Coordinates of C-alpha atoms in Angstrom, one line a residue:
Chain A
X11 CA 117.6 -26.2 -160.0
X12 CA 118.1 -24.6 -163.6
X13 CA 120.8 -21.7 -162.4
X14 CA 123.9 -23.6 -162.3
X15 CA 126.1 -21.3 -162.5
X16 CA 129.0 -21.7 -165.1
X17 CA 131.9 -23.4 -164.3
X18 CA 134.0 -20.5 -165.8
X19 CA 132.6 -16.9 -166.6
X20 CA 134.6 -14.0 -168.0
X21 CA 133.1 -10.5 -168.1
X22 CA 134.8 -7.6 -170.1
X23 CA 138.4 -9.2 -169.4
X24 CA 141.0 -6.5 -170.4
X25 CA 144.9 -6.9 -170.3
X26 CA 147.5 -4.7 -171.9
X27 CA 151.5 -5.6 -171.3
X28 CA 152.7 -1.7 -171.3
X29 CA 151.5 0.0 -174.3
X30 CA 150.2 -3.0 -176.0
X31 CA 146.5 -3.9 -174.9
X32 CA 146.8 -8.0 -175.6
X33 CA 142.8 -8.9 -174.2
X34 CA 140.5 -6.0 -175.3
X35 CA 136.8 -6.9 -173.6
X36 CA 136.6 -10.9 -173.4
X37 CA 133.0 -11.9 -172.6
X38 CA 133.1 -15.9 -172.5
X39 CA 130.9 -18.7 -170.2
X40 CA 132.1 -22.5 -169.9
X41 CA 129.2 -24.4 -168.9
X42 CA 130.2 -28.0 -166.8
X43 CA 131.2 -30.7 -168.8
X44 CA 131.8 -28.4 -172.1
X45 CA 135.0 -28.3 -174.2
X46 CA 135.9 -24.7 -176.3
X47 CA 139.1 -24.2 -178.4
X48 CA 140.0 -20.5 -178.9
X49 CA 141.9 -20.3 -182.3
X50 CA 143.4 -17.8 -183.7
X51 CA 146.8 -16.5 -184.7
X52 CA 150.0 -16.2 -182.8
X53 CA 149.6 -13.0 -180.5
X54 CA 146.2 -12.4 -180.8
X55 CA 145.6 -13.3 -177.2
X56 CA 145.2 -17.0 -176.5
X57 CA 147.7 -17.7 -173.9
X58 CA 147.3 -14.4 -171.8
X59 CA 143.5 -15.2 -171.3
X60 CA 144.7 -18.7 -170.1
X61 CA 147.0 -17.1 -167.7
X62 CA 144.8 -14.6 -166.9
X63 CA 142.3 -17.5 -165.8
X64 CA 144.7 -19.2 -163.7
X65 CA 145.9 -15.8 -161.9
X66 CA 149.5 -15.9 -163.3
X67 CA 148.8 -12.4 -165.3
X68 CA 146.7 -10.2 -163.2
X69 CA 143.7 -8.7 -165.4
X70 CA 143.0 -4.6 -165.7
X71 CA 139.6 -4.9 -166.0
X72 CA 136.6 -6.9 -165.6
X73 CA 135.5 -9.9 -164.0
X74 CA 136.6 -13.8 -163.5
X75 CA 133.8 -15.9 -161.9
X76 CA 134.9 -19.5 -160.9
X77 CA 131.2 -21.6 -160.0
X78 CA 129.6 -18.1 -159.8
X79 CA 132.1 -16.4 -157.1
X80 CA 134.7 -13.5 -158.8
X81 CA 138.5 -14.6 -158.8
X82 CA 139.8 -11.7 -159.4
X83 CA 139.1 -9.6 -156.2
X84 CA 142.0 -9.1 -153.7
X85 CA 140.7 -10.8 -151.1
X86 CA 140.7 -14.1 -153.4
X87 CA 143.4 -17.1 -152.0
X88 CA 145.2 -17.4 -155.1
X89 CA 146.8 -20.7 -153.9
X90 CA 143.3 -22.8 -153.1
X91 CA 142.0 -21.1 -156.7
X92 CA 144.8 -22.6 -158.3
X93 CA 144.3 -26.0 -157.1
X94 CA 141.1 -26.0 -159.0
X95 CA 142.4 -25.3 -162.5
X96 CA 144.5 -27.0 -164.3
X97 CA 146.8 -25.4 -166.7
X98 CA 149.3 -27.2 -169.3
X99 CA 151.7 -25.4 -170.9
X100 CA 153.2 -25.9 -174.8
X101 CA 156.8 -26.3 -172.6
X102 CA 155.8 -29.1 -170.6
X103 CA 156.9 -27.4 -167.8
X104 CA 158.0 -30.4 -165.8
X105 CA 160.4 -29.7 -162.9
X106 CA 163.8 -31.6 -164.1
X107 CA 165.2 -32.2 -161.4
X108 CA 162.0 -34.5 -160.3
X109 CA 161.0 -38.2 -161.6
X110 CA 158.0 -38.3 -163.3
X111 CA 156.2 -39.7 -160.1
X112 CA 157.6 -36.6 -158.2
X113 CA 156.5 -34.3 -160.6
X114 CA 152.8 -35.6 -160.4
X115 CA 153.1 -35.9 -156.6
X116 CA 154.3 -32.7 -155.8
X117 CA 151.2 -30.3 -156.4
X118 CA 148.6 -33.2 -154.6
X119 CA 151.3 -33.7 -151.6
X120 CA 152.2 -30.3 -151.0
X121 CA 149.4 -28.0 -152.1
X122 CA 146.5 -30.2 -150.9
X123 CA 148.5 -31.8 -148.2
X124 CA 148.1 -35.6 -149.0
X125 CA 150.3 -38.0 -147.6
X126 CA 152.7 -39.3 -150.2
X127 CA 151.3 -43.0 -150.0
X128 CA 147.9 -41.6 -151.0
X129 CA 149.6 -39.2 -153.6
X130 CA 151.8 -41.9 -155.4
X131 CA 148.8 -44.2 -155.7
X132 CA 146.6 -42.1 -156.9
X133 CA 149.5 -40.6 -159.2
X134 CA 150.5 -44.3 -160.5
X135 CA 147.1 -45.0 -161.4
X136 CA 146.4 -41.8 -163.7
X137 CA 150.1 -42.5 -165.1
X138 CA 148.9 -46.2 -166.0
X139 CA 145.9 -45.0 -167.9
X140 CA 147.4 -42.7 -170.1
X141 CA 150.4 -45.5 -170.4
X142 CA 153.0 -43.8 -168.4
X143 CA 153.1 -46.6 -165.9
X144 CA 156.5 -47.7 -166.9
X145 CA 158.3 -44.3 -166.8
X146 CA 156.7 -43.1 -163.2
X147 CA 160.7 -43.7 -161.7
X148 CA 162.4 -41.6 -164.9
X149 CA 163.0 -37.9 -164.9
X150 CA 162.0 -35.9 -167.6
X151 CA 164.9 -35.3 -170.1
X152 CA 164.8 -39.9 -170.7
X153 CA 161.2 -38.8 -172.1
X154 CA 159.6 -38.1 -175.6
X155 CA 158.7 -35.0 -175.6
X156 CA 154.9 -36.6 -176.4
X157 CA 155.3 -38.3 -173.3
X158 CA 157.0 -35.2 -171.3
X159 CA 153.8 -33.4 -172.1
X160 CA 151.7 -36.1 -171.4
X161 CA 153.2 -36.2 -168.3
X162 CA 153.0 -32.4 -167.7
X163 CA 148.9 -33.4 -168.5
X164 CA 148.6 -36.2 -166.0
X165 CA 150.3 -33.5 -163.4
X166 CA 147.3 -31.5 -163.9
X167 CA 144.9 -33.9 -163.2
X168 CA 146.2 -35.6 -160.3
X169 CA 144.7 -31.9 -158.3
X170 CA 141.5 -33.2 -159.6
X171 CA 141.0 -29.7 -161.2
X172 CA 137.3 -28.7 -162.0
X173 CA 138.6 -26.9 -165.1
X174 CA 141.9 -27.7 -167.6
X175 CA 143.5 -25.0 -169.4
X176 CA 145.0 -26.5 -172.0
X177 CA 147.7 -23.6 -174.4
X178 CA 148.8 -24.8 -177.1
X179 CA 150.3 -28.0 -175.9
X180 CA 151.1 -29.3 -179.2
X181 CA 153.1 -26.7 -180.6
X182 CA 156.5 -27.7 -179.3
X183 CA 155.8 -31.3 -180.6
X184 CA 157.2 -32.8 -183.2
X185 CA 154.5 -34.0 -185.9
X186 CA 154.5 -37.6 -185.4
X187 CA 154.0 -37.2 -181.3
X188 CA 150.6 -34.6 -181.6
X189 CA 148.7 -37.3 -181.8
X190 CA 149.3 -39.1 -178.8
X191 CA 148.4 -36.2 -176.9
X192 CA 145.4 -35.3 -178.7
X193 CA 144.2 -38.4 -178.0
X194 CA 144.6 -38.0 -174.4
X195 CA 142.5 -35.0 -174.5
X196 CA 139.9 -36.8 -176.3
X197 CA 139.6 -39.0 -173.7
X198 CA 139.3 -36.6 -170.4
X199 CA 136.7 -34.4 -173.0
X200 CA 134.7 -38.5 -173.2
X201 CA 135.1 -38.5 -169.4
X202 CA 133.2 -34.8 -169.4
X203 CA 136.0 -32.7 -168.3
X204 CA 135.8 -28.8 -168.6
X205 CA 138.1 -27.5 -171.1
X206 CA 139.1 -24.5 -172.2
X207 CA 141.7 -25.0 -175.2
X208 CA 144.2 -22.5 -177.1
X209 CA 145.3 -24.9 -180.0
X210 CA 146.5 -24.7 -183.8
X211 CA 145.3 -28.4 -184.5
X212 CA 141.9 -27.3 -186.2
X213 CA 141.0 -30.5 -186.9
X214 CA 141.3 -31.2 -183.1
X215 CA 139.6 -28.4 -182.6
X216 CA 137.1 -29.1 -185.1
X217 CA 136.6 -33.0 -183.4
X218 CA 136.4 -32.8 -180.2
X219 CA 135.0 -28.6 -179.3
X220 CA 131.6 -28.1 -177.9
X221 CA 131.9 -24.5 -179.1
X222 CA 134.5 -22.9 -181.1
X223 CA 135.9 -19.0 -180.1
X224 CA 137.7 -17.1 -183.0
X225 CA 140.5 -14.3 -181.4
X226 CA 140.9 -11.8 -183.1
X227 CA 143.4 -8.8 -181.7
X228 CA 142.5 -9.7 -178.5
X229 CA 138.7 -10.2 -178.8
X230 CA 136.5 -12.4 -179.6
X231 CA 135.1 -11.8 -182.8
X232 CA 133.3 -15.1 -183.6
X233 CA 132.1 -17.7 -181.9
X234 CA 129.9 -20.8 -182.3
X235 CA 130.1 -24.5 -182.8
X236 CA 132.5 -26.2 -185.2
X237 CA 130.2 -26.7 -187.7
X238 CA 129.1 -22.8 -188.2
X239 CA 132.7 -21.2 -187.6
X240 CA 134.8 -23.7 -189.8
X241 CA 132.2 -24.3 -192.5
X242 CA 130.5 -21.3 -192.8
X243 CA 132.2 -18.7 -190.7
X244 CA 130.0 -14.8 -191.1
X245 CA 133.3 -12.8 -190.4
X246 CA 135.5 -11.9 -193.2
X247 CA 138.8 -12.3 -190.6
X248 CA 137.6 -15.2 -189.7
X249 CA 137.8 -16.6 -193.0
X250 CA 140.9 -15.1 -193.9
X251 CA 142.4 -16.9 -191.1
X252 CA 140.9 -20.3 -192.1
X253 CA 141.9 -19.9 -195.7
X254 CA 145.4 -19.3 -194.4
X255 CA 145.2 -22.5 -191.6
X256 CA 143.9 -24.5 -195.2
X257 CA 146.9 -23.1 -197.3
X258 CA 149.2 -24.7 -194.6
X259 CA 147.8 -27.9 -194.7
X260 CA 146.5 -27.7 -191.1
X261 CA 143.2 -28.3 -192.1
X262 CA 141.4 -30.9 -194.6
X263 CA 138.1 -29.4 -195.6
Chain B
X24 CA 209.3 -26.3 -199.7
X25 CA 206.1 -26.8 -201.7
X26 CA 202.9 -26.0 -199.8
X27 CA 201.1 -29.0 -201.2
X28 CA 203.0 -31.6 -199.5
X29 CA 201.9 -35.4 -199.0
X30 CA 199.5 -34.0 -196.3
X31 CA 195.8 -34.3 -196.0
X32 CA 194.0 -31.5 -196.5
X33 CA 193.8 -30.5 -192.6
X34 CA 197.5 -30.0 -191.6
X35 CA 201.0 -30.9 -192.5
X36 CA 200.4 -34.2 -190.4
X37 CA 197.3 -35.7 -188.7
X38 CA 197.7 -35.6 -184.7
X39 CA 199.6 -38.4 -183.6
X40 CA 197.2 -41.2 -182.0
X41 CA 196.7 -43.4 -178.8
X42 CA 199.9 -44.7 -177.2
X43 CA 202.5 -42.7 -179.2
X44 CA 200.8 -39.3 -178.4
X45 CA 201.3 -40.4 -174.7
X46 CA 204.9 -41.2 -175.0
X47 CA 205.3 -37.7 -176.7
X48 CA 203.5 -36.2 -173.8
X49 CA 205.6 -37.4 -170.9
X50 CA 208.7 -37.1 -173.1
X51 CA 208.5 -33.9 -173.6
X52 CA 206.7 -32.7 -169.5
X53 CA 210.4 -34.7 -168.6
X54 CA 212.7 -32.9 -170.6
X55 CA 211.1 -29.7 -169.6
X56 CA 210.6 -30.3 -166.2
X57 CA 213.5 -31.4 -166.2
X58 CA 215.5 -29.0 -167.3
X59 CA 213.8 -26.5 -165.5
X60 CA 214.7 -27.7 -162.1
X61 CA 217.8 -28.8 -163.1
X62 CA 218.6 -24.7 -164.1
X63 CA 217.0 -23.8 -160.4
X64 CA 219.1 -26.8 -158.6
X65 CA 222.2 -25.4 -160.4
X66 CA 221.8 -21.6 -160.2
X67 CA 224.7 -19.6 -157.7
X68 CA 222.6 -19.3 -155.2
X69 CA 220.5 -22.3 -154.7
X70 CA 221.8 -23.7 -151.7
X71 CA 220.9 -20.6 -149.6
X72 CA 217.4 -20.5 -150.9
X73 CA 217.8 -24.5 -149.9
X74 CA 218.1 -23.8 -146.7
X75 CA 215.8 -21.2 -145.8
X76 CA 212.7 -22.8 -147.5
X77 CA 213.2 -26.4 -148.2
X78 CA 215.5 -27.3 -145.4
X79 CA 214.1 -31.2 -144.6
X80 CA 215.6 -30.8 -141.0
X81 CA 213.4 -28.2 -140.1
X82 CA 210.3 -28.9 -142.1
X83 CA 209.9 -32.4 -139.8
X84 CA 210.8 -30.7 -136.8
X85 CA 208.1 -28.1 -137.4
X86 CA 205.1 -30.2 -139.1
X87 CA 203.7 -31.6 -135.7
X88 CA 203.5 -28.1 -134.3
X89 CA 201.9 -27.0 -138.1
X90 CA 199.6 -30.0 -138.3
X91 CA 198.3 -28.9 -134.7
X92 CA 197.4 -25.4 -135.9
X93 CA 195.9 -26.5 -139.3
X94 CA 193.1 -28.9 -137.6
X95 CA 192.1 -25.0 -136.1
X96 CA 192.1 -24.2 -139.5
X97 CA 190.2 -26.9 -140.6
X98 CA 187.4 -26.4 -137.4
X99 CA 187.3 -22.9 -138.5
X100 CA 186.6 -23.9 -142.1
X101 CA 183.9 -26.2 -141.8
X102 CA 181.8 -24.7 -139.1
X103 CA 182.4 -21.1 -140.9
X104 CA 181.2 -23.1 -144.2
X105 CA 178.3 -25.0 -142.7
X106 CA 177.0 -21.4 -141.6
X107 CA 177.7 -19.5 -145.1
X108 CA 175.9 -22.2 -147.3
X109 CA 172.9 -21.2 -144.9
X110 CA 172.8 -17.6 -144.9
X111 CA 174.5 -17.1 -148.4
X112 CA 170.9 -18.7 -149.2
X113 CA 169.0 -16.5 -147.2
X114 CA 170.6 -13.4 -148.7
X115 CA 170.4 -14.9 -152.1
X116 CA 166.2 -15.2 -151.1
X117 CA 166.2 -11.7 -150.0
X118 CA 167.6 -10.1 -153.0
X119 CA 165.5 -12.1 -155.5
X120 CA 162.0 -11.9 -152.8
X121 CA 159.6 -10.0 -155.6
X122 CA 157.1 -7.2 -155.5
X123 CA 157.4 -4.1 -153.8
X124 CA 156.3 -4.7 -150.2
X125 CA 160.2 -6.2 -150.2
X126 CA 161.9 -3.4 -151.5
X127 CA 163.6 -2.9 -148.0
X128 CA 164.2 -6.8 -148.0
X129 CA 165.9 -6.3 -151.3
X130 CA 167.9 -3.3 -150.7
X131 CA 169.2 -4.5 -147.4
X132 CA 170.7 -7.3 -149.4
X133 CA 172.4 -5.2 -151.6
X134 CA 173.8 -3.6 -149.1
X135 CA 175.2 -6.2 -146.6
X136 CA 176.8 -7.8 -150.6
X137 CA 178.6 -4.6 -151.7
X138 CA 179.6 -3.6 -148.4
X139 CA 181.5 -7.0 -147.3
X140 CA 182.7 -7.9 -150.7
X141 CA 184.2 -4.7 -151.4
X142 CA 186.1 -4.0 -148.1
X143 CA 189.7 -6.0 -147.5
X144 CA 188.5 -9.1 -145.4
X145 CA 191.8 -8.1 -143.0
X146 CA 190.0 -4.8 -142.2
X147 CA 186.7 -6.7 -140.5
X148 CA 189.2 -9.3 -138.6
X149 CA 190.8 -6.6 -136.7
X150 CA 187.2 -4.8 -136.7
X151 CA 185.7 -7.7 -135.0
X152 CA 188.5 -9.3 -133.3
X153 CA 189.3 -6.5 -131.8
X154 CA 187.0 -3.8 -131.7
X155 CA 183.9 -5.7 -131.0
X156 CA 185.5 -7.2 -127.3
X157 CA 186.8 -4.2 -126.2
X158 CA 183.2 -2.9 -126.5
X159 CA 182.8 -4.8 -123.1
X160 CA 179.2 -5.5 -123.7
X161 CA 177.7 -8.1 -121.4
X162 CA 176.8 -11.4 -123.0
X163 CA 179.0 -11.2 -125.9
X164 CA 181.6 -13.4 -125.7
X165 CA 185.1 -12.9 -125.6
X166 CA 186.7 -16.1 -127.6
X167 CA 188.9 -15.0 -130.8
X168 CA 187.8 -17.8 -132.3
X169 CA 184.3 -17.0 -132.0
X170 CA 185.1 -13.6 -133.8
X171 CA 187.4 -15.7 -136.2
X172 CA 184.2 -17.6 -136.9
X173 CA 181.9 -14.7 -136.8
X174 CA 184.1 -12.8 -139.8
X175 CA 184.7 -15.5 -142.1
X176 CA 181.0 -16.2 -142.1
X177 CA 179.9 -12.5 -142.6
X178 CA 182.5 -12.1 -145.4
X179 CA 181.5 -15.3 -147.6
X180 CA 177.9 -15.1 -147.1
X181 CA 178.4 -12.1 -148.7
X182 CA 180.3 -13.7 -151.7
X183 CA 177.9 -17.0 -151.4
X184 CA 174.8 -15.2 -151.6
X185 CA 175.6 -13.8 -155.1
X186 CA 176.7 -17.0 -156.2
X187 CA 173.5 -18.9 -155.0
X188 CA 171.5 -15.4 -156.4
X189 CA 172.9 -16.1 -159.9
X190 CA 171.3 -19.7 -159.6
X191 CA 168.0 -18.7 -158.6
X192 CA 168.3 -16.1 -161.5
X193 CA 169.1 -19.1 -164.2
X194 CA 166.4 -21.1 -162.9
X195 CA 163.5 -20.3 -165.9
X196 CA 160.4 -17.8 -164.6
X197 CA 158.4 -21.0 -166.4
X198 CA 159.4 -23.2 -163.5
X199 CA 157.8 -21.1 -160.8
X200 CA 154.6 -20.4 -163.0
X201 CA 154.3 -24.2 -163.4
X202 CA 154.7 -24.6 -159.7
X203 CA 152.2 -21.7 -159.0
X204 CA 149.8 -23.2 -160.7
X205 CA 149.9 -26.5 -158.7
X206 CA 148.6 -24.2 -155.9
X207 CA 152.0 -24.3 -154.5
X208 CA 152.7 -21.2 -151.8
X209 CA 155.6 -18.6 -153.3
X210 CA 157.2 -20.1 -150.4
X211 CA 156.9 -24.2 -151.7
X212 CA 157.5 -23.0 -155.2
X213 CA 160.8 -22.3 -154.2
X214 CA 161.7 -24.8 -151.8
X215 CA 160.6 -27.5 -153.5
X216 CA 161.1 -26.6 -157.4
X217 CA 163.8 -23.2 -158.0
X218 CA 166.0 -23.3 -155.1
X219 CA 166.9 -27.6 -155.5
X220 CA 167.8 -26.5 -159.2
X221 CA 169.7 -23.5 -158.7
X222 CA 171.5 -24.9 -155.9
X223 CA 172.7 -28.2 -158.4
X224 CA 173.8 -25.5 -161.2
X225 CA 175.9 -23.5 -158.7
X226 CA 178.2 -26.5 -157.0
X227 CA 181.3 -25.7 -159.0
X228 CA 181.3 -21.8 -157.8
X229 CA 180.3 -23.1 -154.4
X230 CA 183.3 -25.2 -154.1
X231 CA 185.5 -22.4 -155.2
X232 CA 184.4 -20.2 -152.5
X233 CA 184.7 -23.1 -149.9
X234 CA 188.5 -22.9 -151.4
X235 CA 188.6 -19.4 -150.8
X236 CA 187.2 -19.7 -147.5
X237 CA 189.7 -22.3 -146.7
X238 CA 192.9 -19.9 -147.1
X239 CA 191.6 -17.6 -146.0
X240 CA 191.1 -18.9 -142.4
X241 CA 194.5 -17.9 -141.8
X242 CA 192.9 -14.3 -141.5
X243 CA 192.1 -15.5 -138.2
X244 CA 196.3 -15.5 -136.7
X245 CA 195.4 -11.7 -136.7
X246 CA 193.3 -11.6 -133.5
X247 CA 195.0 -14.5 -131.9
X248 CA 193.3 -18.1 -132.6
X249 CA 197.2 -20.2 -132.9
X250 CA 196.0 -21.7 -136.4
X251 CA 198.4 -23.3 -139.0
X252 CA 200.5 -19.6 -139.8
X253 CA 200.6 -18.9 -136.2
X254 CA 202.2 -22.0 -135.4
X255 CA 204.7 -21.2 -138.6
X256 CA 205.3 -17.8 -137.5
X257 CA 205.8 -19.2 -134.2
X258 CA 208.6 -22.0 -135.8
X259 CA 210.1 -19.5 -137.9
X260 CA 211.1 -17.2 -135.0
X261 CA 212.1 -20.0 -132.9
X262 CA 214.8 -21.4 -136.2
X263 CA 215.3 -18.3 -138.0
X264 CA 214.3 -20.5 -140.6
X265 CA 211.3 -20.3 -143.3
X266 CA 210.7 -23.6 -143.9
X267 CA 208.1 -23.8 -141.8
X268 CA 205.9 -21.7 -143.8
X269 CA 206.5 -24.0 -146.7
X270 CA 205.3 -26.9 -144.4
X271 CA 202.0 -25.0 -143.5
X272 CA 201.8 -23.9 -147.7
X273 CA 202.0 -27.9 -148.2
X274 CA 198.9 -28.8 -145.7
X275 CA 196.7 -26.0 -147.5
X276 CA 197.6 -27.4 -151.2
X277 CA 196.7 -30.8 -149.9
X278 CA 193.0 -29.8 -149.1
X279 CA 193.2 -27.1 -151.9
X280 CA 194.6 -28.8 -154.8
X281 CA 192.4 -31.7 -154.9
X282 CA 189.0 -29.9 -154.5
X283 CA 190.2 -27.4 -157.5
X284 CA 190.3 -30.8 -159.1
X285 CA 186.9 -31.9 -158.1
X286 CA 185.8 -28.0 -159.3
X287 CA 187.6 -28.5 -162.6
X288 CA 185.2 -32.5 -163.2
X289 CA 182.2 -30.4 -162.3
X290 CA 182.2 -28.2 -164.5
X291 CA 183.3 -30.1 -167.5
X292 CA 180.6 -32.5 -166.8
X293 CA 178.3 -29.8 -166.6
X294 CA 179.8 -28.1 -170.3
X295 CA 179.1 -31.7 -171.5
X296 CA 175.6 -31.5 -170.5
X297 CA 175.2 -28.2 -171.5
X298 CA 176.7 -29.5 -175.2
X299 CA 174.2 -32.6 -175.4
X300 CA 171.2 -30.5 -174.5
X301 CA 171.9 -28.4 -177.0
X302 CA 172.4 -30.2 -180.0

């Protein structure tokens, strides 16, 4: 069987908020297994086309395909969709007034109706592998916020999600906690997750993407692996961009 | 009278501290106080306001009779309450339901808020009390007290809702998205993530409607239920004295008084919080 259909395809994606179009025509495929980092500046689109993917902003035009079936029809069950992505947001997101064990239990326990024996094992043993295991009983606000987001991470995974959307989820972090949860995403990319990724970190980016996509204005305006767009990028914006990223001493060249 | 005194630079003299400041503080609430009542207890005419209002004669001879008419009050306050916290949360779930298909859902809300909280609560005893009995329909009961119940619930869900609306409204849209994207339902999003937070913010306001609520169960001696004012009314006619008034004033501070208190703790813990999250 060579037509495996993508794990993720996006066909002319349009989105405008009012007057302001924010996704002008997005044409992007996420094969199984691969990682891609959208960079770019702030506002030209990266976290829309995230939500977009996980149904919390509803597109204006074109197509979402999940494993070859559209997700953006009416008839589509938002809810069981869901359950199959993973999103992580650069605000953690955790529900306060849950421990961390609560927080990861909630989504596998009510969404996908597991009994909460089966969901707190499960959710203790993805919390002990990303060395959480000791703060499972604590709520949110006694964490760092390296380990809230880690947290907000493991959360994701405990739905067992066929894809991770991953926005910027090191841009409310202080310095010295980024890496931490870099390296957690090094290790679900290892273990041959699917990951689509809006980051700043262009080293990360440059590390761990299979492919990298340039936004520009809300399209994509280059795209290739690390090596072609950061070394030798064929679009002037695209360099601009970089040579700003290098100015700011977010990337060693 | 230099300005640069021996002073530090942030007053004439620092606050006094500890134990003296203490002594200075109920020194000076017992000279005040003090005086105060001693200018009351020596004013022309005090012994005739004595003996209407705070004549000890009367005021034992009428607490039993007071006492039995408050528990009323107290029945009527806690089922009426049970019942608000409950609807107040379904109106509040109304207004804020989203999306157009509950437009009617949303306006009906409105409605029911502004028409019961801007109508003297008086107006819907006798309305109910009253009115809605001598309708003689079959089936509907004929028990003031059920009315008595039936008012004070329609009248503070009215006020509850808003109060449990504004705590749904504070909750951040972020929550919700991150609960959406779980694959929670609308419906679990906001049982299991907004509604548990917005209902912990709103406690203080909560308790100061159940207050409200509370005093205002004597709403009820209009149609008939023989509650705490009742009974004083009833005490009063029988001594020409209105003592017992005072006595049935004294049972409501005793509930009232100390849950203000507890409303005051709240929110300063909360302002405390709010302080040491922000910094």
């Amino acid at each position: 069987m060579s037509t495996v259909p993508p794990v993720l395809r996006l066909e002319g994606v349009h989105k405008s908020f009012g007057q302001l179009e924010v996704l002008r025509g997005i044409d992007l495929t996420l094969a199984e297994h691969e990682v891609i980092c959208l960079i770019g500046a702030s506002g030209s689109g990266k976290s829309t086309l995230l939500r977009c993917i996980n149904l919390l902003e509803l597109i204006d035009a074109g197509r979402i395909e999940l494993d070859g079936n559209p997700i953006t029809g009416v008839t589509v069950d938002v809810n069981r969709l869901r359950r199959r992505i993973g999103i992580v947001f650069q605000a953690f997101n955790l529900f306060p007034h849950l421990r961390v064990l609560d927080n990861v239990t909630l989504g596998p326990r009510r969404a996908l109706g597991q009994s909460r024996a089966e969901a707190e094992t499960q959710a203790l043993a993805l919390l002990e592998r990303f060395g959480l295991a000791e703060k499972a009983r604590e709520y949110p606000d006694r964490l760092s916020g390296g380990q809230q987001q880690r947290v907000a991470i493991v959360r994701a995974l405990a739905m067992q999600p066929d894809l991770m959307l991953l926005d910027e989820i090191t841009s409310a972090l202080d310095p010295e906690l980024v890496a931490e949860v870099l390296n957690v995403i090094r290790e679900l990319a290892k273990g041959g997750m699917t990951m689509l990724i809006a980051t700043h970190e262009m080293g990360f980016a440059r590390d761990i993407a299979d492919r990298v996509c340039f936004l520009d204005r809300g399209a994509i305006l280059e795209e290739g692996t690390p090596d072609q767009v950061f070394r030798a990028p064929r679009e002037e914006r695209t360099r601009q961009f970089l040579q700003r990223v290098i100015e700011a001493g977010r990337l060693q060249v | 009278m230099s300005q640069g005194g021996p002073s530090g630079p942030l007053g004439p003299a620092s606050r006094p501290s500890g134990r003296r400041g203490v002594l200075i503080g109920v020194a000076s609430v017992v000279v005040v106080f003090g005086a105060l009542g001693w200018v009351v207890v020596n004013s022309p005419n005090w012994p005739l306001v004595r003996d209407a209002f705070f004549n000890a004669k009367y005021f034992w001879k009428a607490l039993p009779y007071v006492a039995q008419g408050f528990v009323v009050n107290i029945q009527l306050c806690l089922i009426s309450e049970a019942l608000v916290l409950i609807c107040g949360l379904g109106i509040a779930l109304m207004r804020t339901a989203p999306g157009a298909v509950f437009l009617p859902l949303r306006l009906l809300a409105v409605i029911y808020s502004d028409f019961f909280r801007g109508v003297p609560g008086v107006l819907f005893i006798f309305l109910f009390g009253f009115g809605v009995p001598a309708l003689g329909i079959p089936g509907v009961p004929n028990e003031p007290f059920f009315f008595g119940v039936l008012t004070l619930v329609l009248l503070y869900t009215a006020y509850v809702g808003e109060v449990y609306r504004a705590g749904l409204e504070s909750v951040h849209p972020s929550q919700e998205a991150a609960a959406r994207s779980l694959g929670l339902s609308r419906a679990q999003a906001m049982r299991y993530v907004v509604v548990p937070q917005a209902v912990r913010r709103v406690i203080p306001p909560l308790l100061n409607d159940f207050i409200g609520l509370q005093k205002d169960t004597a709403l009820v001696s209009f149609i008939g239920v023989v509650e705490v004012f009742r009974q004083s009314q009833i005490q009063e006619a029988a001594t020409y004295n209105f003592t017992p008034y005072l006595a049935s004033a004294a049972l409501f501070l005793l509930i009232t008084v100390p849950l203000t208190r507890v409303v005051d703790i709240l929110i300063a813990r909360d302002r405390r919080r709010l302080l040491a999250t922000a910094r």
